[in-house]
C-alpha positions as a printed Julia matrix, in Angstrom:
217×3 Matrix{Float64}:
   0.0    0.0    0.0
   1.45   3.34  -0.65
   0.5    6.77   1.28
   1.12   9.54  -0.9
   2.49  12.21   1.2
   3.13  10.4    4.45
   5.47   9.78   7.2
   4.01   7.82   9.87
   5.19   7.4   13.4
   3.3    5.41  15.65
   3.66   5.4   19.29
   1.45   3.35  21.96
   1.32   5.23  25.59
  -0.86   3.09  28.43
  -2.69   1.74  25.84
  -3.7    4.53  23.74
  -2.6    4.63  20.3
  -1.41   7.68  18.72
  -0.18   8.57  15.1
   1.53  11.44  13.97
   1.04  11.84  10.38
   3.59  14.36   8.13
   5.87  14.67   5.57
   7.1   12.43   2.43
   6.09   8.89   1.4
   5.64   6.15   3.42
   5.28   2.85   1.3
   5.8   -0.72   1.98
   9.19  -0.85   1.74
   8.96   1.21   4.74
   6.98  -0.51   7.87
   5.01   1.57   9.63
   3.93  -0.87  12.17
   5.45  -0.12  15.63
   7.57  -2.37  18.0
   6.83  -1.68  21.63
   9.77  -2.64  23.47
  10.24  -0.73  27.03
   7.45   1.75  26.91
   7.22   3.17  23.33
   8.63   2.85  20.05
   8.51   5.52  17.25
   8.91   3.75  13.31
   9.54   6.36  10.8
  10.86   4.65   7.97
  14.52   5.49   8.92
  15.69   1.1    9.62
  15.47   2.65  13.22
  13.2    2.1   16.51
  13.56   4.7   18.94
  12.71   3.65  22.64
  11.71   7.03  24.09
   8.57   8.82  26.65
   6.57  10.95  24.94
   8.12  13.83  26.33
  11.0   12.37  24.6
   9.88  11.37  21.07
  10.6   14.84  19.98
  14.1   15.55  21.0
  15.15  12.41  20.38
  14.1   11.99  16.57
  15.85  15.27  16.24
  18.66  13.96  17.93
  18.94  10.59  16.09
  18.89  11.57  12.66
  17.67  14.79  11.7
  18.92  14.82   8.61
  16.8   11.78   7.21
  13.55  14.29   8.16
  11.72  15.83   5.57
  11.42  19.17   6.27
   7.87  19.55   6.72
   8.37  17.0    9.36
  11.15  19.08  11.21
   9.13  21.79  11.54
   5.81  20.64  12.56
   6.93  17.47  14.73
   5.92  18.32  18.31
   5.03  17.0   21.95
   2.05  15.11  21.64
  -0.23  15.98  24.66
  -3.89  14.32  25.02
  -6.64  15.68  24.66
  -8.25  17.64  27.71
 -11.39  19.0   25.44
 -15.17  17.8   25.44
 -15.46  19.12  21.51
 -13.45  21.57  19.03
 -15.09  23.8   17.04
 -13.01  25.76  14.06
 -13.3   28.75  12.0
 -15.65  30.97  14.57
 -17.8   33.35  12.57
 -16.4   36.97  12.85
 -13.1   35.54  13.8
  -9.75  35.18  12.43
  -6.81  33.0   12.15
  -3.65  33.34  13.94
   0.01  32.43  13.35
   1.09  28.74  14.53
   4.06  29.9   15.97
   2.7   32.89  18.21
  -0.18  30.42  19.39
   2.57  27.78  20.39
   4.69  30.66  22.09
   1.6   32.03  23.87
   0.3   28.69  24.99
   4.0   27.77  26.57
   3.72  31.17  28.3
   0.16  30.41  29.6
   1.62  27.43  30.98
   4.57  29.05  32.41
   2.32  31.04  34.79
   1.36  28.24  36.61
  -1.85  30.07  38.03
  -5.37  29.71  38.38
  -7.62  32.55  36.79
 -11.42  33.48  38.29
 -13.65  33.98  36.26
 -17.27  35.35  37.26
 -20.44  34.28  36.09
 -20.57  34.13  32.16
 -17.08  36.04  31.78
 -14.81  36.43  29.05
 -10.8   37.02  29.75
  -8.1   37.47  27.98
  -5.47  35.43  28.95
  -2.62  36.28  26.48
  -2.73  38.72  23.47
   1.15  39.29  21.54
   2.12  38.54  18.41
  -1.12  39.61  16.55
  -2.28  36.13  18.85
  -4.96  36.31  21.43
  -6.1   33.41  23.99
  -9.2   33.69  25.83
 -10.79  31.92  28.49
 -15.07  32.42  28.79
 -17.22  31.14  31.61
 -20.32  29.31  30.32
 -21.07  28.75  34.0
 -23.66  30.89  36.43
 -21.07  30.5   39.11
 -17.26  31.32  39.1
 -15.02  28.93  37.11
 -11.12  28.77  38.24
  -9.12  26.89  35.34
  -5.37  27.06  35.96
  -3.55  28.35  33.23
  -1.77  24.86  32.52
  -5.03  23.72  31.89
  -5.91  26.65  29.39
  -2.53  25.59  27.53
  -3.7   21.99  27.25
  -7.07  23.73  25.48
  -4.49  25.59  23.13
  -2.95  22.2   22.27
  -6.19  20.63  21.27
  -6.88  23.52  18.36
  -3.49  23.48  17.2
  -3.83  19.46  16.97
  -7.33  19.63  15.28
  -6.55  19.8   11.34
  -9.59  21.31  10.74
  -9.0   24.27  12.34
  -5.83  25.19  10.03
  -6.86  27.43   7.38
  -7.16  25.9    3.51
  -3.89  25.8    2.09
  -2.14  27.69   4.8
  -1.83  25.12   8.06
   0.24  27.7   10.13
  -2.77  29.91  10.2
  -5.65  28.44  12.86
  -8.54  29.26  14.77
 -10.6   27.44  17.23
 -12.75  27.23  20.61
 -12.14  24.34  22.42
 -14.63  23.58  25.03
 -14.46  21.62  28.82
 -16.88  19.51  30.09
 -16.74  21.71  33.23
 -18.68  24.45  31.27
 -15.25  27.23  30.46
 -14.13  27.26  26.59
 -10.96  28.65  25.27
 -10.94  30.81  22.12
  -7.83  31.04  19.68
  -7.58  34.22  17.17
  -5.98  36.89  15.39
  -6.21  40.12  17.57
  -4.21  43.28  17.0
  -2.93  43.13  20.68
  -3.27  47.21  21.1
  -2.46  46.19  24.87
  -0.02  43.62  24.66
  -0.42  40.61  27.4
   2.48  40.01  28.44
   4.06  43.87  28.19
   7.09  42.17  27.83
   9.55  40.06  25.81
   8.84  36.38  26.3
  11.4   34.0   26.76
  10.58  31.82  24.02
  13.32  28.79  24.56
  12.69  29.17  28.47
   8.58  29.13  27.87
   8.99  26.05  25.61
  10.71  24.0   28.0
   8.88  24.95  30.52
   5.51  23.46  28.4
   7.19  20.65  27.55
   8.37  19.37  31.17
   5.34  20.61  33.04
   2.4   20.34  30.49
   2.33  18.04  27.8
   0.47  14.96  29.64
């Protein structure tokens, strides 16, 4: 069987399968079933197994052979995190698309904070707004809602991983609401960012890490 436009990696974590699909051909030649030996095992086509976490996967594919990645795959390959969201809606009426990279910067900063916001009855915050990038966090409750800002970057993840929400023929432009069953939603968008939230540079390298070792689940 061949898979036009495909490199798959397959991972298994506690017994949930998860694929990560980019990049150049995969065909038969190339197995894309996955050996689990130790945890989890990553096949992509490259006569190599990589035993790894899934904090790992990342860092170590890079690591192993980065020069055998297409480079589609280089630059979209990241942390895998599970889903924390009842449902995903894209493309919001009156709303528009925002770069990839400032969500993934913003989100990593959200997480950074490590703090809960309050939110009263039926209220809409901004959590972040840089970059031409906003985050929001709404209240669909009658009472207050406290969602930790961790838990507002794990929203962020599950737009950026829903395909639908990247704009037609331009996937580093997205948009989505991503909703919890606890009755809060968090809205991604373009936003001119008159006030800028955080005032300040952002650490990007320090943010990222900081994501990576406390938030991806």
């Amino acid at each position: 069987m061949r898979y036009p436009n495909l490199v798959l990696a397959s991972f298994m974590a506690n017994g949930i399968c998860a694929n990560l699909i980019h990049g150049n051909i995969l065909d038969d030649t190339k197995s894309a079933k996955p050996e689990i030996s130790n945890g989890y095992a990553v096949e992509l086509g490259l006569n190599e197994i990589i035993d790894t976490t899934v904090h790992m996967i990342d860092r170590q594919i890079h690591g192993t052979s980065p020069d055998l990645l297409p480079e589609r795959l280089r630059r979209t390959l990241r942390p895998m995190s599970r889903s924390v969201s009842s449902k995903v809606y894209c493309h919001i009426p009156n709303s528009q698309p925002a770069p990839r990279q400032s969500i993934e910067t913003l989100r990593s900063w959200a997480c950074s904070l490590m703090q809960t916001e309050k939110l009263g009855p039926w209220e809409c915050r901004q959590v972040a707004c840089k970059y031409n990038t906003a985050i929001w966090l709404c209240n669909d409750n009658n009472d207050q809602a406290d969602v930790n800002t961790i838990t507002v970057s794990r929203h962020v993840d599950d737009i950026l991983n829903e395909r639908d929400c990247e704009t037609s023929g331009d996937e580093d432009s997205i948009q989505g609401q991503a909703f919890s069953n606890e009755n809060y939603n968090v809205i991604v968008s373009w936003d001119s960012c008159a006030v800028a939230n955080p005032s300040e540079d952002i650490n990007v390298d320090a943010v990222n890490q900081i994501y990576k070792d406390t938030c991806v689940l």
